[in-house]
Each structure stands twice: as structure tokens, then as C-alpha cells.
Amino acid sequence: MPLPDARPARSPRGRTAAEAVYAALRDDIVSLALKPGSQVNEKAIALAHGVSRTPVREAILRLAGEGLIDIVSKAGTYVSRIRLSALAETIVVRKALEEVTVRAAVAHATESQIIGLRAVLARQVEAMAAGDQAAFHLADEAFHEAIARAGRFPGIWTLVQNVKLQVDRYRRLTLPQPGRMALVIREHGAVLDAIEGRSADAAAEAMGRHIAGLNLNLEEILRINPSHFEEDVAAIERIVA
């Protein structure tokens, strides 16, 4: 009689149940489908995904390690609020990393890659016209990833993804602000023009200005969505300084 397979069961796409639940929960948290501060119900998640509670717990522990879920002893499990201290640090780190990738893109981007970036920018324009914030966000991600790949630094984009989780939730809150999507498109256009013009200094300056621009309207975002954030007056002062 063959021994039972001790490996975790995998879906047709090769992911374990825990990985699938993790990916779905992470997307819901980052997209704000699950609001900061809302309770996480293991039983309901298990039923929704057709799995036992064990892979759900594994996914929750992984998300807790990333700072997206808070497990409070004897109180429950909650989607973490956006930590302003983490937001401030992430903006600094992302700005430094993406200034490196855009300088490299100036040196190495092919004509077809530049055309590809123009196409991504066109997708953002279309998403803005349609009022489709989800599509706009996806195109935004594609634009920054394409720059890293054009610069031959795809690994740096992986690093950026790992550190920008708090920023991604905050970015979703900025998109409904009047003029925000149009501003992002203008800033992306300036970055792309500098890449096409082969000006590393101009590209880095435009990218730095774009990333640092996340600080704009922070106080307004906090006023509109106070329950989404973990209060930290010192962090606010660092960000808006």
C-alpha cells in the first residue's frame, strides 16, 4: 500500500490552499475591500474558500507577519490600520529604489520598451476617463514594474512590492481625490519623457517628485478616513514636513 502524500494539497494552478487564501485576503486588504480595523472571521473565510480553518490560520499568520493583520489576544483578529510610521519609511525607501531603476532604464530601455511604457500610460488615461480606479491602479503598478524591467533590475521591483503594502492601501484612498489621477498621469508622463530623452538626472528627479507626491493631501485623507489609520502625530509631522 503506498504511503499517503504528506505534502499540502495543491490547487490546479499549483498553489496550496493556504497560499490561495493568503493571496485572496491580501488582495482584499490592499484594495480596501476589507477595511482597516474590520474583524477577520476565520470560519467565514474558510466557508467562502471551501477549505478547513487550518490554511486560513496559516494565511492569517503570514499576513500578520507583513503587518496587514493584527492578532489581539482574547480580543480577536483584525485588519490592521495603516501605520503612519510605516507609511513615512516606505515612501523614503521606495523613492530611493525607484530612482535607481529609472536611471538604469534611461541607460538600457529599448525602443520597444519605451513604446510599451507609452501603451501603459495610455491605459491609465483610459481608466481615468472610465472612472475605473482598480484598472488605474493596475496600470500604475505595470508602469513602475516595466521601468524596473527596462532598467534590468526586476529584483528591485520585487523589493519595492515587499515594502510598499501600507503605501498601496493609502494610494487607494488618494485616487478618489479630485485631480489625483490626472496628476499621476502627468507625473508618469514626465518620467517617461525623461527616459525617452535619455536624461538620467531628469528621470530620477521626476520619479522622486512622483513618489514624494504621495505626501500631498495626507491631512485631508486623514480627515476623511480617520478610522483607517493608526494615530501617530510624530509620523504625520515627518511625512508632511
Tab-separated table of C-alpha atoms in Angstrom:
chain	number	residue	atom	x	y	z
A	1	MET	CA	0.000	0.000	0.000
A	2	PRO	CA	1.527	3.388	-0.967
A	3	LEU	CA	2.187	5.874	1.803
A	4	PRO	CA	-0.135	8.882	1.889
A	5	ASP	CA	1.227	12.071	0.384
A	6	ALA	CA	2.231	14.350	3.280
A	7	ARG	CA	2.559	17.425	1.084
A	8	PRO	CA	-0.120	20.120	1.321
A	9	ALA	CA	-2.933	19.746	-1.191
A	10	ARG	CA	-2.461	21.984	-4.206
A	11	SER	CA	-4.952	23.640	-6.497
A	12	PRO	CA	-4.839	23.083	-10.271
A	13	ARG	CA	-2.667	26.181	-10.528
A	14	GLY	CA	-0.121	24.636	-8.173
A	15	ARG	CA	-0.905	26.726	-5.091
A	16	THR	CA	-1.641	25.278	-1.692
A	17	ALA	CA	-4.935	26.155	-0.034
A	18	ALA	CA	-3.068	28.421	2.384
A	19	GLU	CA	-1.357	30.248	-0.495
A	20	ALA	CA	-4.675	30.748	-2.301
A	21	VAL	CA	-6.379	32.098	0.836
A	22	TYR	CA	-3.368	34.311	1.552
A	23	ALA	CA	-3.427	35.799	-1.963
A	24	ALA	CA	-7.175	36.460	-1.813
A	25	LEU	CA	-7.052	38.037	1.646
A	26	ARG	CA	-4.017	40.133	0.750
A	27	ASP	CA	-5.757	41.474	-2.357
A	28	ASP	CA	-8.888	42.275	-0.344
A	29	ILE	CA	-6.867	44.107	2.313
A	30	VAL	CA	-4.682	46.076	-0.084
A	31	SER	CA	-7.666	47.026	-2.274
A	32	LEU	CA	-9.578	48.094	0.869
A	33	ALA	CA	-12.351	45.591	0.167
A	34	LEU	CA	-11.546	44.626	3.765
A	35	LYS	CA	-11.443	47.907	5.660
A	36	PRO	CA	-8.718	48.741	8.186
A	37	GLY	CA	-9.961	47.853	11.675
A	38	SER	CA	-12.545	45.337	10.443
A	39	GLN	CA	-12.703	41.929	12.137
A	40	VAL	CA	-11.343	38.857	10.366
A	41	ASN	CA	-13.626	35.835	10.748
A	42	GLU	CA	-11.723	32.579	10.226
A	43	LYS	CA	-14.864	30.457	9.950
A	44	ALA	CA	-16.460	32.697	7.329
A	45	ILE	CA	-13.245	32.791	5.282
A	46	ALA	CA	-12.923	29.001	5.435
A	47	LEU	CA	-16.508	28.571	4.226
A	48	ALA	CA	-16.052	31.111	1.436
A	49	HIS	CA	-12.973	29.293	0.127
A	50	GLY	CA	-14.209	25.763	0.776
A	51	VAL	CA	-11.258	24.881	2.996
A	52	SER	CA	-10.643	23.949	6.613
A	53	ARG	CA	-9.620	26.586	9.132
A	54	THR	CA	-6.001	25.379	9.167
A	55	PRO	CA	-4.947	27.009	5.847
A	56	VAL	CA	-6.894	30.125	6.854
A	57	ARG	CA	-4.859	30.359	10.071
A	58	GLU	CA	-1.641	29.881	8.080
A	59	ALA	CA	-2.631	32.716	5.733
A	60	ILE	CA	-3.577	34.982	8.636
A	61	LEU	CA	-0.254	34.379	10.386
A	62	ARG	CA	1.598	35.247	7.172
A	63	LEU	CA	-0.386	38.458	6.762
A	64	ALA	CA	0.208	39.308	10.411
A	65	GLY	CA	3.932	38.985	9.751
A	66	GLU	CA	3.546	41.529	6.937
A	67	GLY	CA	1.746	43.982	9.205
A	68	LEU	CA	-1.603	43.682	7.426
A	69	ILE	CA	-3.420	41.815	10.198
A	70	ASP	CA	-3.368	42.299	13.967
A	71	ILE	CA	-3.948	39.292	16.204
A	72	VAL	CA	-5.089	40.587	19.590
A	73	SER	CA	-5.045	38.061	22.427
A	74	LYS	CA	-8.540	37.410	23.828
A	75	ALA	CA	-9.967	40.141	21.605
A	76	GLY	CA	-9.864	38.803	18.067
A	77	THR	CA	-8.193	39.211	14.703
A	78	TYR	CA	-8.469	42.463	12.768
A	79	VAL	CA	-7.274	44.073	9.561
A	80	SER	CA	-4.500	46.388	10.718
A	81	ARG	CA	-4.943	50.109	10.411
A	82	ILE	CA	-2.485	51.938	8.168
A	83	ARG	CA	0.542	52.761	10.272
A	84	LEU	CA	1.723	56.255	9.530
A	85	SER	CA	5.255	55.499	10.735
A	86	ALA	CA	5.463	52.641	8.203
A	87	LEU	CA	3.990	54.899	5.531
A	88	ALA	CA	6.687	57.515	6.073
A	89	GLU	CA	9.514	54.972	5.941
A	90	THR	CA	8.134	53.195	2.897
A	91	ILE	CA	7.908	56.392	0.867
A	92	VAL	CA	11.591	57.095	1.624
A	93	VAL	CA	12.651	53.543	0.702
A	94	ARG	CA	10.553	53.382	-2.449
A	95	LYS	CA	11.811	56.764	-3.639
A	96	ALA	CA	15.437	55.629	-3.260
A	97	LEU	CA	14.876	52.301	-5.017
A	98	GLU	CA	12.876	53.672	-7.929
A	99	GLU	CA	15.343	56.464	-8.592
A	100	VAL	CA	17.871	53.659	-9.167
A	101	THR	CA	15.599	51.740	-11.549
A	102	VAL	CA	14.658	54.800	-13.587
A	103	ARG	CA	18.299	55.829	-14.004
A	104	ALA	CA	19.013	52.317	-15.239
A	105	ALA	CA	16.040	52.495	-17.607
A	106	VAL	CA	17.496	55.644	-19.155
A	107	ALA	CA	20.664	53.696	-19.897
A	108	HIS	CA	19.122	50.429	-21.062
A	109	ALA	CA	15.495	50.831	-22.214
A	110	THR	CA	14.915	49.669	-25.775
A	111	GLU	CA	12.642	51.496	-28.182
A	112	SER	CA	10.057	48.731	-27.880
A	113	GLN	CA	10.131	49.032	-24.090
A	114	ILE	CA	9.553	52.777	-24.333
A	115	ILE	CA	6.635	52.130	-26.689
A	116	GLY	CA	5.331	49.635	-24.115
A	117	LEU	CA	5.508	52.280	-21.406
A	118	ARG	CA	3.551	54.666	-23.631
A	119	ALA	CA	0.904	51.970	-24.023
A	120	VAL	CA	0.659	51.527	-20.244
A	121	LEU	CA	0.288	55.277	-19.838
A	122	ALA	CA	-2.494	55.215	-22.437
A	123	ARG	CA	-4.243	52.523	-20.365
A	124	GLN	CA	-4.130	54.849	-17.379
A	125	VAL	CA	-5.689	57.638	-19.411
A	126	GLU	CA	-8.472	55.269	-20.487
A	127	ALA	CA	-9.024	54.069	-16.914
A	128	MET	CA	-9.258	57.656	-15.684
A	129	ALA	CA	-11.788	58.501	-18.396
A	130	ALA	CA	-13.867	55.472	-17.377
A	131	GLY	CA	-13.556	56.281	-13.676
A	132	ASP	CA	-12.108	52.800	-13.146
A	133	GLN	CA	-9.864	53.141	-10.102
A	134	ALA	CA	-8.969	49.428	-9.989
A	135	ALA	CA	-7.774	49.436	-13.605
A	136	PHE	CA	-5.907	52.682	-12.986
A	137	HIS	CA	-4.092	51.132	-10.020
A	138	LEU	CA	-3.151	48.025	-12.020
A	139	ALA	CA	-1.767	50.168	-14.853
A	140	ASP	CA	0.152	52.230	-12.294
A	141	GLU	CA	1.793	49.051	-10.981
A	142	ALA	CA	2.550	47.913	-14.540
A	143	PHE	CA	4.226	51.239	-15.338
A	144	HIS	CA	6.642	51.057	-12.414
A	145	GLU	CA	7.359	47.375	-12.977
A	146	ALA	CA	8.078	47.995	-16.671
A	147	ILE	CA	10.603	50.689	-15.742
A	148	ALA	CA	12.417	48.288	-13.420
A	149	ARG	CA	12.486	45.628	-16.133
A	150	ALA	CA	13.686	48.102	-18.742
A	151	GLY	CA	16.481	49.029	-16.341
A	152	ARG	CA	17.339	45.316	-15.952
A	153	PHE	CA	16.508	45.435	-12.247
A	154	PRO	CA	13.356	43.291	-11.896
A	155	GLY	CA	14.573	42.208	-8.463
A	156	ILE	CA	14.370	45.788	-7.217
A	157	TRP	CA	10.704	45.855	-8.194
A	158	THR	CA	10.230	42.716	-6.082
A	159	LEU	CA	11.817	44.560	-3.162
A	160	VAL	CA	9.535	47.540	-3.735
A	161	GLN	CA	6.479	45.271	-3.697
A	162	ASN	CA	7.585	43.758	-0.413
A	163	VAL	CA	7.931	47.108	1.355
A	164	LYS	CA	5.026	49.117	-0.050
A	165	LEU	CA	1.985	47.335	1.382
A	166	GLN	CA	0.995	50.199	3.678
A	167	VAL	CA	1.527	52.671	0.833
A	168	ASP	CA	-0.689	50.647	-1.523
A	169	ARG	CA	-3.658	50.988	0.807
A	170	TYR	CA	-3.003	54.682	1.224
A	171	ARG	CA	-2.685	55.119	-2.555
A	172	ARG	CA	-6.160	53.622	-2.993
A	173	LEU	CA	-7.510	56.318	-0.681
A	174	THR	CA	-5.884	59.092	-2.741
A	175	LEU	CA	-7.380	58.073	-6.107
A	176	PRO	CA	-10.888	59.460	-5.469
A	177	GLN	CA	-9.415	62.871	-4.667
A	178	PRO	CA	-10.249	65.435	-7.392
A	179	GLY	CA	-7.434	65.681	-9.911
A	180	ARG	CA	-5.344	62.902	-8.350
A	181	MET	CA	-5.406	60.502	-11.307
A	182	ALA	CA	-4.680	63.320	-13.760
A	183	LEU	CA	-1.704	64.365	-11.628
A	184	VAL	CA	-0.330	60.817	-11.603
A	185	ILE	CA	-0.619	60.656	-15.388
A	186	ARG	CA	1.266	63.953	-15.763
A	187	GLU	CA	3.983	62.745	-13.405
A	188	HIS	CA	4.298	59.428	-15.238
A	189	GLY	CA	4.487	61.348	-18.490
A	190	ALA	CA	7.372	63.436	-17.155
A	191	VAL	CA	9.218	60.293	-16.068
A	192	LEU	CA	8.693	58.678	-19.463
A	193	ASP	CA	9.730	61.794	-21.382
A	194	ALA	CA	12.993	61.847	-19.422
A	195	ILE	CA	13.627	58.152	-20.141
A	196	GLU	CA	12.975	58.707	-23.843
A	197	GLY	CA	15.212	61.792	-23.773
A	198	ARG	CA	17.958	59.710	-22.125
A	199	SER	CA	18.341	62.149	-19.222
A	200	ALA	CA	19.131	60.193	-16.061
A	201	ASP	CA	19.075	63.241	-13.776
A	202	ALA	CA	15.714	64.443	-15.119
A	203	ALA	CA	14.255	60.950	-14.867
A	204	ALA	CA	15.398	60.500	-11.260
A	205	GLU	CA	14.102	63.958	-10.329
A	206	ALA	CA	10.708	63.265	-11.938
A	207	MET	CA	10.438	59.864	-10.273
A	208	GLY	CA	11.449	61.264	-6.882
A	209	ARG	CA	8.873	64.036	-7.188
A	210	HIS	CA	6.218	61.482	-8.162
A	211	ILE	CA	6.877	59.156	-5.203
A	212	ALA	CA	7.217	62.008	-2.716
A	213	GLY	CA	3.918	63.376	-4.035
A	214	LEU	CA	2.124	60.704	-2.034
A	215	ASN	CA	2.575	63.074	0.899
A	216	LEU	CA	0.220	65.573	-0.726
A	217	ASN	CA	-3.235	65.838	0.810
A	218	LEU	CA	-2.303	63.463	3.656
A	219	GLU	CA	-4.047	65.617	6.225
A	220	GLU	CA	-7.187	65.683	4.065
A	221	ILE	CA	-7.104	61.889	3.650
A	222	LEU	CA	-6.756	61.512	7.420
A	223	ARG	CA	-9.701	63.839	7.991
A	224	ILE	CA	-11.934	61.881	5.607
A	225	ASN	CA	-10.836	58.391	6.756
A	226	PRO	CA	-9.709	58.715	10.381
A	227	SER	CA	-10.631	55.135	11.303
A	228	HIS	CA	-8.315	53.742	8.611
A	229	PHE	CA	-5.141	54.995	10.303
A	230	GLU	CA	-3.182	54.273	13.421
A	231	GLU	CA	-2.664	57.632	15.091
A	232	ASP	CA	0.919	58.821	15.296
A	233	VAL	CA	1.349	62.591	15.463
A	234	ALA	CA	5.134	62.385	15.134
A	235	ALA	CA	4.766	60.298	11.941
A	236	ILE	CA	2.352	62.822	10.447
A	237	GLU	CA	4.827	65.610	11.113
A	238	ARG	CA	7.628	63.637	9.422
A	239	ILE	CA	5.513	62.953	6.336
A	240	VAL	CA	4.158	66.444	5.771
A	241	ALA	CA	7.444	68.219	6.609
